[in-house]
Amino acid sequence: MIIGVHASVRAGLVWALEEARALECESLQILPYPRHHDPSVEELAEFAAARRALALKILLVHSRFVPSLASREPRRRALSVAHLAHELRLCAGLGGDAYVLHAGAYSPGDSFEDGARAFAESVRRAICDARFSGEILLENVPGGGRRMGATLEELAALRDALGAGVRAGFCLDTAHAWAAGYDLSRVEGVWRLLVRARRLLGEDGVRAFHLNDTRALLGSGRENHWHWGQGRLGTECLGAFVRREEFAATPAILETPKEPGADAANLALARSLAAA
Ligand SMILES: [Zn+2]
Ligand SMILES: [Zn+2]
């Protein structure tokens, strides 16, 4: 796997690249803009140039927040489409290799199918408005309530709703899968998930991973990303992922908590297990 981290853009977009360089990451994930700051064309160009100067193989851009793309409320939905289109333009401007998106929730009274249809329609409109030609990766979520995309079956249904005209793949998050009831604490559980993913999401449907340990309980629907080796998934899970040869060219992003030295420690563990 091409291992990297999610880096904050709080101090500026280029600063995230600096972090990737310092940590010797081959892949990186960022949000498309720092809070309350819309990057200028110049800033995007500066970022793209700085990125080219690094040995960074893959850059993922993750949606800033979960938009209400499946909302029944026309105004909310229109705002979400406009927001998504804006982020897709920024993703392209930053030179992102793919854009990672959570599907969000469907409206009260709707079914999952209604929600998937509305979500897909909104995404297609945003892609068209932004003239986005890149890849969109649907991420699995912890689930709970009306949130869509907790299971592999739901992810497959969301992709089917988007249709063949949309370049869509998947990003699998280990902490979210655990929260949704997939037991990944043992190597057999990891294999089972990957076999099912291959069957339901396609031969190379899984385009990225978020490798996170978690403190949440299995099936709890709770997101509680934690440091590797200190949570409920543990090193057997991490090792089972990073050693998969069919994913040698797939980005694996650590979204573990940002404490001093924590990224370096989590990366070191992932790299040592990959080499073992
Ligand atoms: Zn995410
Ligand atoms: Zn994630």
PDB file of C-alpha atoms and ligand atoms in Angstrom:
ATOM      1  CA  MET A   1       0.000   0.000   0.000  1.00  0.00           C
ATOM      2  CA  ILE A   2       1.029   3.569  -0.564  1.00  0.00           C
ATOM      3  CA  ILE A   3       0.988   4.749   3.023  1.00  0.00           C
ATOM      4  CA  GLY A   4       0.372   8.336   4.089  1.00  0.00           C
ATOM      5  CA  VAL A   5      -1.559  10.535   6.498  1.00  0.00           C
ATOM      6  CA  HIS A   6      -4.356  13.047   6.571  1.00  0.00           C
ATOM      7  CA  ALA A   7      -2.647  16.405   7.116  1.00  0.00           C
ATOM      8  CA  SER A   8      -4.294  19.562   8.394  1.00  0.00           C
ATOM      9  CA  VAL A   9      -4.539  22.579   6.090  1.00  0.00           C
ATOM     10  CA  ARG A  10      -5.183  24.918   9.048  1.00  0.00           C
ATOM     11  CA  ALA A  11      -1.824  26.617   8.616  1.00  0.00           C
ATOM     12  CA  GLY A  12      -2.241  26.774   4.832  1.00  0.00           C
ATOM     13  CA  LEU A  13      -2.508  24.287   1.993  1.00  0.00           C
ATOM     14  CA  VAL A  14       1.216  24.188   1.258  1.00  0.00           C
ATOM     15  CA  TRP A  15       1.921  23.427   4.912  1.00  0.00           C
ATOM     16  CA  ALA A  16       0.186  20.067   4.505  1.00  0.00           C
ATOM     17  CA  LEU A  17       2.750  19.184   1.840  1.00  0.00           C
ATOM     18  CA  GLU A  18       5.515  20.178   4.225  1.00  0.00           C
ATOM     19  CA  GLU A  19       4.092  17.710   6.754  1.00  0.00           C
ATOM     20  CA  ALA A  20       3.957  14.958   4.115  1.00  0.00           C
ATOM     21  CA  ARG A  21       7.596  15.656   3.240  1.00  0.00           C
ATOM     22  CA  ALA A  22       8.737  15.598   6.875  1.00  0.00           C
ATOM     23  CA  LEU A  23       6.930  12.295   7.480  1.00  0.00           C
ATOM     24  CA  GLU A  24       8.180  10.835   4.171  1.00  0.00           C
ATOM     25  CA  CYS A  25       4.640  10.014   3.062  1.00  0.00           C
ATOM     26  CA  GLU A  26       4.002   8.666  -0.410  1.00  0.00           C
ATOM     27  CA  SER A  27       0.317   9.510  -0.223  1.00  0.00           C
ATOM     28  CA  LEU A  28      -1.528  12.368   1.433  1.00  0.00           C
ATOM     29  CA  GLN A  29      -5.088  13.394   2.170  1.00  0.00           C
ATOM     30  CA  ILE A  30      -6.214  16.973   2.785  1.00  0.00           C
ATOM     31  CA  LEU A  31      -9.407  19.004   3.005  1.00  0.00           C
ATOM     32  CA  PRO A  32      -9.882  21.268  -0.029  1.00  0.00           C
ATOM     33  CA  TYR A  33      -9.492  24.551   1.861  1.00  0.00           C
ATOM     34  CA  PRO A  34      -8.648  25.896   5.327  1.00  0.00           C
ATOM     35  CA  ARG A  35     -11.663  27.043   7.350  1.00  0.00           C
ATOM     36  CA  HIS A  36     -12.994  30.465   6.286  1.00  0.00           C
ATOM     37  CA  HIS A  37     -10.501  30.752   3.498  1.00  0.00           C
ATOM     38  CA  ASP A  38     -11.164  30.167  -0.154  1.00  0.00           C
ATOM     39  CA  PRO A  39      -7.875  29.499  -1.929  1.00  0.00           C
ATOM     40  CA  SER A  40      -7.092  31.826  -4.831  1.00  0.00           C
ATOM     41  CA  VAL A  41      -6.067  30.588  -8.275  1.00  0.00           C
ATOM     42  CA  GLU A  42      -2.498  31.572  -7.347  1.00  0.00           C
ATOM     43  CA  GLU A  43      -2.586  29.520  -4.146  1.00  0.00           C
ATOM     44  CA  LEU A  44      -3.877  26.487  -6.032  1.00  0.00           C
ATOM     45  CA  ALA A  45      -1.101  26.847  -8.601  1.00  0.00           C
ATOM     46  CA  GLU A  46       1.497  27.263  -5.836  1.00  0.00           C
ATOM     47  CA  PHE A  47       0.210  24.098  -4.175  1.00  0.00           C
ATOM     48  CA  ALA A  48       0.207  22.090  -7.406  1.00  0.00           C
ATOM     49  CA  ALA A  49       3.803  23.187  -8.131  1.00  0.00           C
ATOM     50  CA  ALA A  50       4.965  22.362  -4.583  1.00  0.00           C
ATOM     51  CA  ARG A  51       3.301  18.975  -4.866  1.00  0.00           C
ATOM     52  CA  ARG A  52       5.148  18.183  -8.091  1.00  0.00           C
ATOM     53  CA  ALA A  53       8.440  18.864  -6.301  1.00  0.00           C
ATOM     54  CA  LEU A  54       7.666  16.096  -3.781  1.00  0.00           C
ATOM     55  CA  ALA A  55       7.866  12.331  -4.114  1.00  0.00           C
ATOM     56  CA  LEU A  56       4.136  12.200  -3.446  1.00  0.00           C
ATOM     57  CA  LYS A  57       2.429   9.513  -5.498  1.00  0.00           C
ATOM     58  CA  ILE A  58      -1.200  10.104  -4.583  1.00  0.00           C
ATOM     59  CA  LEU A  59      -3.141  13.092  -3.276  1.00  0.00           C
ATOM     60  CA  LEU A  60      -6.668  12.556  -1.993  1.00  0.00           C
ATOM     61  CA  VAL A  61      -8.978  15.469  -1.280  1.00  0.00           C
ATOM     62  CA  HIS A  62     -11.645  14.747   1.353  1.00  0.00           C
ATOM     63  CA  SER A  63     -14.919  16.678   1.430  1.00  0.00           C
ATOM     64  CA  ARG A  64     -14.811  19.419   4.063  1.00  0.00           C
ATOM     65  CA  PHE A  65     -18.124  18.349   5.650  1.00  0.00           C
ATOM     66  CA  VAL A  66     -21.000  16.017   4.846  1.00  0.00           C
ATOM     67  CA  PRO A  67     -23.356  17.837   2.478  1.00  0.00           C
ATOM     68  CA  SER A  68     -27.124  17.236   2.433  1.00  0.00           C
ATOM     69  CA  LEU A  69     -27.115  15.936  -1.115  1.00  0.00           C
ATOM     70  CA  ALA A  70     -30.110  13.640  -0.546  1.00  0.00           C
ATOM     71  CA  SER A  71     -32.212  16.208   1.310  1.00  0.00           C
ATOM     72  CA  ARG A  72     -35.857  16.645   0.344  1.00  0.00           C
ATOM     73  CA  GLU A  73     -35.594  20.340   1.123  1.00  0.00           C
ATOM     74  CA  PRO A  74     -34.885  21.992  -2.260  1.00  0.00           C
ATOM     75  CA  ARG A  75     -32.921  24.922  -0.812  1.00  0.00           C
ATOM     76  CA  ARG A  76     -30.687  22.743   1.363  1.00  0.00           C
ATOM     77  CA  ARG A  77     -30.099  20.389  -1.507  1.00  0.00           C
ATOM     78  CA  ALA A  78     -29.258  23.195  -3.949  1.00  0.00           C
ATOM     79  CA  LEU A  79     -26.775  24.645  -1.452  1.00  0.00           C
ATOM     80  CA  SER A  80     -25.191  21.208  -1.040  1.00  0.00           C
ATOM     81  CA  VAL A  81     -24.870  20.758  -4.802  1.00  0.00           C
ATOM     82  CA  ALA A  82     -23.248  24.202  -5.124  1.00  0.00           C
ATOM     83  CA  HIS A  83     -20.911  23.396  -2.248  1.00  0.00           C
ATOM     84  CA  LEU A  84     -19.923  20.046  -3.746  1.00  0.00           C
ATOM     85  CA  ALA A  85     -19.320  21.634  -7.158  1.00  0.00           C
ATOM     86  CA  HIS A  86     -17.071  24.215  -5.485  1.00  0.00           C
ATOM     87  CA  GLU A  87     -15.050  21.522  -3.698  1.00  0.00           C
ATOM     88  CA  LEU A  88     -14.738  19.481  -6.903  1.00  0.00           C
ATOM     89  CA  ARG A  89     -13.313  22.553  -8.674  1.00  0.00           C
ATOM     90  CA  LEU A  90     -10.829  22.998  -5.827  1.00  0.00           C
ATOM     91  CA  CYS A  91      -9.905  19.300  -5.959  1.00  0.00           C
ATOM     92  CA  ALA A  92      -9.095  19.637  -9.647  1.00  0.00           C
ATOM     93  CA  GLY A  93      -7.202  22.901  -9.022  1.00  0.00           C
ATOM     94  CA  LEU A  94      -5.105  21.246  -6.316  1.00  0.00           C
ATOM     95  CA  GLY A  95      -4.248  18.379  -8.632  1.00  0.00           C
ATOM     96  CA  GLY A  96      -6.067  15.858  -6.433  1.00  0.00           C
ATOM     97  CA  ASP A  97      -6.095  12.313  -7.767  1.00  0.00           C
ATOM     98  CA  ALA A  98      -9.519  11.591  -6.283  1.00  0.00           C
ATOM     99  CA  TYR A  99     -12.197  13.212  -4.139  1.00  0.00           C
ATOM    100  CA  VAL A 100     -13.475  11.308  -1.071  1.00  0.00           C
ATOM    101  CA  LEU A 101     -17.122  11.767  -0.142  1.00  0.00           C
ATOM    102  CA  HIS A 102     -19.570  10.447   2.492  1.00  0.00           C
ATOM    103  CA  ALA A 103     -23.064   9.989   1.072  1.00  0.00           C
ATOM    104  CA  GLY A 104     -24.825  11.654   4.015  1.00  0.00           C
ATOM    105  CA  ALA A 105     -28.333  10.851   5.222  1.00  0.00           C
ATOM    106  CA  TYR A 106     -31.664  10.489   3.515  1.00  0.00           C
ATOM    107  CA  SER A 107     -34.638  12.564   4.612  1.00  0.00           C
ATOM    108  CA  PRO A 108     -37.201  11.443   7.219  1.00  0.00           C
ATOM    109  CA  GLY A 109     -39.988   9.525   5.484  1.00  0.00           C
ATOM    110  CA  ASP A 110     -37.731   8.519   2.598  1.00  0.00           C
ATOM    111  CA  SER A 111     -36.270   5.057   2.023  1.00  0.00           C
ATOM    112  CA  PHE A 112     -32.614   4.291   1.387  1.00  0.00           C
ATOM    113  CA  GLU A 113     -33.500   3.885  -2.313  1.00  0.00           C
ATOM    114  CA  ASP A 114     -35.106   7.357  -2.409  1.00  0.00           C
ATOM    115  CA  GLY A 115     -32.015   8.752  -0.718  1.00  0.00           C
ATOM    116  CA  ALA A 116     -29.595   7.002  -3.057  1.00  0.00           C
ATOM    117  CA  ARG A 117     -31.506   8.331  -6.064  1.00  0.00           C
ATOM    118  CA  ALA A 118     -31.516  11.911  -4.737  1.00  0.00           C
ATOM    119  CA  PHE A 119     -27.846  11.679  -3.753  1.00  0.00           C
ATOM    120  CA  ALA A 120     -26.862  10.421  -7.195  1.00  0.00           C
ATOM    121  CA  GLU A 121     -28.842  13.132  -8.962  1.00  0.00           C
ATOM    122  CA  SER A 122     -27.159  15.806  -6.833  1.00  0.00           C
ATOM    123  CA  VAL A 123     -23.673  14.417  -7.411  1.00  0.00           C
ATOM    124  CA  ARG A 124     -24.238  14.242 -11.171  1.00  0.00           C
ATOM    125  CA  ARG A 125     -25.412  17.868 -11.186  1.00  0.00           C
ATOM    126  CA  ALA A 126     -22.364  19.019  -9.189  1.00  0.00           C
ATOM    127  CA  ILE A 127     -19.972  17.107 -11.474  1.00  0.00           C
ATOM    128  CA  CYS A 128     -21.607  18.722 -14.484  1.00  0.00           C
ATOM    129  CA  ASP A 129     -21.524  22.248 -12.928  1.00  0.00           C
ATOM    130  CA  ALA A 130     -17.865  21.848 -11.961  1.00  0.00           C
ATOM    131  CA  ARG A 131     -16.925  20.096 -15.230  1.00  0.00           C
ATOM    132  CA  PHE A 132     -15.175  17.596 -12.960  1.00  0.00           C
ATOM    133  CA  SER A 133     -13.470  14.738 -14.769  1.00  0.00           C
ATOM    134  CA  GLY A 134     -11.726  13.181 -11.756  1.00  0.00           C
ATOM    135  CA  GLU A 135     -12.676  10.209  -9.664  1.00  0.00           C
ATOM    136  CA  ILE A 136     -15.104  10.294  -6.741  1.00  0.00           C
ATOM    137  CA  LEU A 137     -14.551   7.783  -3.944  1.00  0.00           C
ATOM    138  CA  LEU A 138     -17.531   6.883  -1.781  1.00  0.00           C
ATOM    139  CA  GLU A 139     -16.405   6.214   1.784  1.00  0.00           C
ATOM    140  CA  ASN A 140     -18.113   3.717   4.075  1.00  0.00           C
ATOM    141  CA  VAL A 141     -19.493   5.355   7.240  1.00  0.00           C
ATOM    142  CA  PRO A 142     -20.114   4.120  10.820  1.00  0.00           C
ATOM    143  CA  GLY A 143     -23.846   4.024  10.084  1.00  0.00           C
ATOM    144  CA  GLY A 144     -26.703   4.717  12.428  1.00  0.00           C
ATOM    145  CA  GLY A 145     -29.964   6.522  11.743  1.00  0.00           C
ATOM    146  CA  ARG A 146     -30.599   7.453   8.132  1.00  0.00           C
ATOM    147  CA  ARG A 147     -26.924   7.693   7.161  1.00  0.00           C
ATOM    148  CA  MET A 148     -26.136   5.934   3.901  1.00  0.00           C
ATOM    149  CA  GLY A 149     -23.111   3.832   3.028  1.00  0.00           C
ATOM    150  CA  ALA A 150     -22.346   1.836   6.180  1.00  0.00           C
ATOM    151  CA  THR A 151     -22.385  -1.536   4.426  1.00  0.00           C
ATOM    152  CA  LEU A 152     -20.732  -2.789   1.256  1.00  0.00           C
ATOM    153  CA  GLU A 153     -24.207  -3.480  -0.155  1.00  0.00           C
ATOM    154  CA  GLU A 154     -25.218   0.160   0.368  1.00  0.00           C
ATOM    155  CA  LEU A 155     -21.980   1.419  -1.164  1.00  0.00           C
ATOM    156  CA  ALA A 156     -22.613  -0.749  -4.225  1.00  0.00           C
ATOM    157  CA  ALA A 157     -26.190   0.561  -4.467  1.00  0.00           C
ATOM    158  CA  LEU A 158     -24.963   4.180  -4.258  1.00  0.00           C
ATOM    159  CA  ARG A 159     -22.482   3.547  -7.057  1.00  0.00           C
ATOM    160  CA  ASP A 160     -25.202   1.896  -9.161  1.00  0.00           C
ATOM    161  CA  ALA A 161     -27.443   4.913  -8.567  1.00  0.00           C
ATOM    162  CA  LEU A 162     -24.668   7.235  -9.797  1.00  0.00           C
ATOM    163  CA  GLY A 163     -24.588   5.292 -13.044  1.00  0.00           C
ATOM    164  CA  ALA A 164     -21.865   4.489 -15.528  1.00  0.00           C
ATOM    165  CA  GLY A 165     -21.370   8.160 -16.459  1.00  0.00           C
ATOM    166  CA  VAL A 166     -19.723   8.943 -13.113  1.00  0.00           C
ATOM    167  CA  ARG A 167     -16.146   7.849 -12.405  1.00  0.00           C
ATOM    168  CA  ALA A 168     -16.785   6.378  -8.963  1.00  0.00           C
ATOM    169  CA  GLY A 169     -14.825   4.046  -6.716  1.00  0.00           C
ATOM    170  CA  PHE A 170     -14.627   3.376  -3.007  1.00  0.00           C
ATOM    171  CA  CYS A 171     -12.587   4.295   0.038  1.00  0.00           C
ATOM    172  CA  LEU A 172     -12.823   1.797   2.899  1.00  0.00           C
ATOM    173  CA  ASP A 173     -12.312   3.098   6.434  1.00  0.00           C
ATOM    174  CA  THR A 174     -11.397   0.380   8.963  1.00  0.00           C
ATOM    175  CA  ALA A 175     -12.752   2.247  12.024  1.00  0.00           C
ATOM    176  CA  HIS A 176     -16.051   2.947  10.253  1.00  0.00           C
ATOM    177  CA  ALA A 177     -16.361  -0.669   9.055  1.00  0.00           C
ATOM    178  CA  TRP A 178     -15.821  -1.870  12.643  1.00  0.00           C
ATOM    179  CA  ALA A 179     -18.441   0.592  13.898  1.00  0.00           C
ATOM    180  CA  ALA A 180     -20.836  -0.779  11.271  1.00  0.00           C
ATOM    181  CA  GLY A 181     -20.342  -4.352  12.544  1.00  0.00           C
ATOM    182  CA  TYR A 182     -17.493  -5.752  10.427  1.00  0.00           C
ATOM    183  CA  ASP A 183     -15.141  -7.507  12.848  1.00  0.00           C
ATOM    184  CA  LEU A 184     -11.673  -6.683  11.548  1.00  0.00           C
ATOM    185  CA  SER A 185      -9.772  -7.456  14.747  1.00  0.00           C
ATOM    186  CA  ARG A 186      -8.564 -10.796  13.353  1.00  0.00           C
ATOM    187  CA  VAL A 187      -6.894 -11.426  10.039  1.00  0.00           C
ATOM    188  CA  GLU A 188      -9.764 -13.692   8.872  1.00  0.00           C
ATOM    189  CA  GLY A 189     -12.211 -10.805   9.336  1.00  0.00           C
ATOM    190  CA  VAL A 190     -10.063  -8.560   7.153  1.00  0.00           C
ATOM    191  CA  TRP A 191      -9.878 -11.199   4.429  1.00  0.00           C
ATOM    192  CA  ARG A 192     -13.638 -11.739   4.605  1.00  0.00           C
ATOM    193  CA  LEU A 193     -14.262  -8.015   4.154  1.00  0.00           C
ATOM    194  CA  LEU A 194     -11.884  -7.793   1.200  1.00  0.00           C
ATOM    195  CA  VAL A 195     -13.404 -10.836  -0.518  1.00  0.00           C
ATOM    196  CA  ARG A 196     -16.891  -9.386  -0.107  1.00  0.00           C
ATOM    197  CA  ALA A 197     -15.686  -5.972  -1.282  1.00  0.00           C
ATOM    198  CA  ARG A 198     -14.246  -7.541  -4.408  1.00  0.00           C
ATOM    199  CA  ARG A 199     -17.535  -9.293  -5.125  1.00  0.00           C
ATOM    200  CA  LEU A 200     -19.820  -6.334  -4.394  1.00  0.00           C
ATOM    201  CA  LEU A 201     -17.675  -3.346  -5.369  1.00  0.00           C
ATOM    202  CA  GLY A 202     -15.780  -4.835  -8.289  1.00  0.00           C
ATOM    203  CA  GLU A 203     -12.316  -6.113  -9.085  1.00  0.00           C
ATOM    204  CA  ASP A 204     -10.641  -2.747  -8.562  1.00  0.00           C
ATOM    205  CA  GLY A 205     -13.542  -0.863  -7.027  1.00  0.00           C
ATOM    206  CA  VAL A 206     -11.660  -0.158  -3.782  1.00  0.00           C
ATOM    207  CA  ARG A 207      -9.338   2.697  -4.721  1.00  0.00           C
ATOM    208  CA  ALA A 208      -8.225   3.830  -1.250  1.00  0.00           C
ATOM    209  CA  PHE A 209      -8.192   2.874   2.418  1.00  0.00           C
ATOM    210  CA  HIS A 210      -8.440   4.858   5.617  1.00  0.00           C
ATOM    211  CA  LEU A 211      -6.501   2.783   8.123  1.00  0.00           C
ATOM    212  CA  ASN A 212      -7.577   3.777  11.610  1.00  0.00           C
ATOM    213  CA  ASP A 213      -7.690   1.925  14.901  1.00  0.00           C
ATOM    214  CA  THR A 214     -10.696   2.737  17.065  1.00  0.00           C
ATOM    215  CA  ARG A 215     -11.837   2.858  20.689  1.00  0.00           C
ATOM    216  CA  ALA A 216     -15.502   2.312  19.779  1.00  0.00           C
ATOM    217  CA  LEU A 217     -17.317  -0.990  20.283  1.00  0.00           C
ATOM    218  CA  LEU A 218     -17.974  -3.358  17.377  1.00  0.00           C
ATOM    219  CA  GLY A 219     -21.249  -2.421  15.679  1.00  0.00           C
ATOM    220  CA  SER A 220     -21.698   0.653  17.887  1.00  0.00           C
ATOM    221  CA  GLY A 221     -22.156   3.065  14.981  1.00  0.00           C
ATOM    222  CA  ARG A 222     -19.606   5.309  16.688  1.00  0.00           C
ATOM    223  CA  GLU A 223     -16.586   6.918  15.132  1.00  0.00           C
ATOM    224  CA  ASN A 224     -13.681   7.024  17.549  1.00  0.00           C
ATOM    225  CA  HIS A 225     -10.445   6.920  15.584  1.00  0.00           C
ATOM    226  CA  TRP A 226      -7.483   5.911  17.686  1.00  0.00           C
ATOM    227  CA  HIS A 227      -3.776   5.125  17.476  1.00  0.00           C
ATOM    228  CA  TRP A 228      -2.764   1.764  16.029  1.00  0.00           C
ATOM    229  CA  GLY A 229      -1.980  -0.847  18.620  1.00  0.00           C
ATOM    230  CA  GLN A 230      -3.891   1.025  21.321  1.00  0.00           C
ATOM    231  CA  GLY A 231      -7.437   0.411  20.137  1.00  0.00           C
ATOM    232  CA  ARG A 232      -9.781  -2.501  19.537  1.00  0.00           C
ATOM    233  CA  LEU A 233      -8.581  -3.357  16.019  1.00  0.00           C
ATOM    234  CA  GLY A 234      -4.922  -3.773  16.832  1.00  0.00           C
ATOM    235  CA  THR A 235      -1.817  -4.653  14.894  1.00  0.00           C
ATOM    236  CA  GLU A 236      -3.154  -7.958  13.515  1.00  0.00           C
ATOM    237  CA  CYS A 237      -5.747  -5.929  11.589  1.00  0.00           C
ATOM    238  CA  LEU A 238      -3.272  -3.293  10.410  1.00  0.00           C
ATOM    239  CA  GLY A 239      -0.769  -5.932   9.308  1.00  0.00           C
ATOM    240  CA  ALA A 240      -3.460  -7.867   7.421  1.00  0.00           C
ATOM    241  CA  PHE A 241      -4.261  -4.740   5.384  1.00  0.00           C
ATOM    242  CA  VAL A 242      -0.801  -3.362   4.642  1.00  0.00           C
ATOM    243  CA  ARG A 243       0.500  -6.761   3.526  1.00  0.00           C
ATOM    244  CA  ARG A 244      -2.156  -7.314   0.822  1.00  0.00           C
ATOM    245  CA  GLU A 245      -0.252  -7.513  -2.429  1.00  0.00           C
ATOM    246  CA  GLU A 246      -3.206  -6.719  -4.671  1.00  0.00           C
ATOM    247  CA  PHE A 247      -3.318  -3.299  -2.977  1.00  0.00           C
ATOM    248  CA  ALA A 248       0.385  -2.521  -3.378  1.00  0.00           C
ATOM    249  CA  ALA A 249      -0.465   0.552  -5.492  1.00  0.00           C
ATOM    250  CA  THR A 250      -3.493   1.641  -3.439  1.00  0.00           C
ATOM    251  CA  PRO A 251      -3.261   4.650  -1.090  1.00  0.00           C
ATOM    252  CA  ALA A 252      -3.720   3.930   2.619  1.00  0.00           C
ATOM    253  CA  ILE A 253      -4.292   7.050   4.703  1.00  0.00           C
ATOM    254  CA  LEU A 254      -3.915   7.156   8.492  1.00  0.00           C
ATOM    255  CA  GLU A 255      -6.551   9.414  10.078  1.00  0.00           C
ATOM    256  CA  THR A 256      -5.407   8.756  13.629  1.00  0.00           C
ATOM    257  CA  PRO A 257      -5.453  11.563  16.266  1.00  0.00           C
ATOM    258  CA  LYS A 258      -2.926  14.353  15.905  1.00  0.00           C
ATOM    259  CA  GLU A 259      -0.807  14.359  19.049  1.00  0.00           C
ATOM    260  CA  PRO A 260       2.893  15.298  19.025  1.00  0.00           C
ATOM    261  CA  GLY A 261       4.840  12.481  17.403  1.00  0.00           C
ATOM    262  CA  ALA A 262       1.713  10.370  16.874  1.00  0.00           C
ATOM    263  CA  ASP A 263       1.756  10.374  13.061  1.00  0.00           C
ATOM    264  CA  ALA A 264       5.408   9.299  13.011  1.00  0.00           C
ATOM    265  CA  ALA A 265       4.696   6.449  15.459  1.00  0.00           C
ATOM    266  CA  ASN A 266       1.602   5.199  13.594  1.00  0.00           C
ATOM    267  CA  LEU A 267       3.442   5.391  10.264  1.00  0.00           C
ATOM    268  CA  ALA A 268       6.444   3.538  11.655  1.00  0.00           C
ATOM    269  CA  LEU A 269       4.191   0.734  12.875  1.00  0.00           C
ATOM    270  CA  ALA A 270       2.342   0.483   9.547  1.00  0.00           C
ATOM    271  CA  ARG A 271       5.608   0.469   7.593  1.00  0.00           C
ATOM    272  CA  SER A 272       7.199  -2.160   9.812  1.00  0.00           C
ATOM    273  CA  LEU A 273       4.163  -4.426   9.489  1.00  0.00           C
ATOM    274  CA  ALA A 274       4.135  -3.944   5.713  1.00  0.00           C
ATOM    275  CA  ALA A 275       7.783  -4.999   5.559  1.00  0.00           C
ATOM    276  CA  ALA A 276       7.338  -7.968   7.910  1.00  0.00           C
TER     277      ALA A 276
HETATM  278 ZN    ZN B   1     -14.219  10.429   5.703  1.00  0.00          ZN
HETATM  279 ZN    ZN B   2     -12.165   7.926   6.949  1.00  0.00          ZN
END
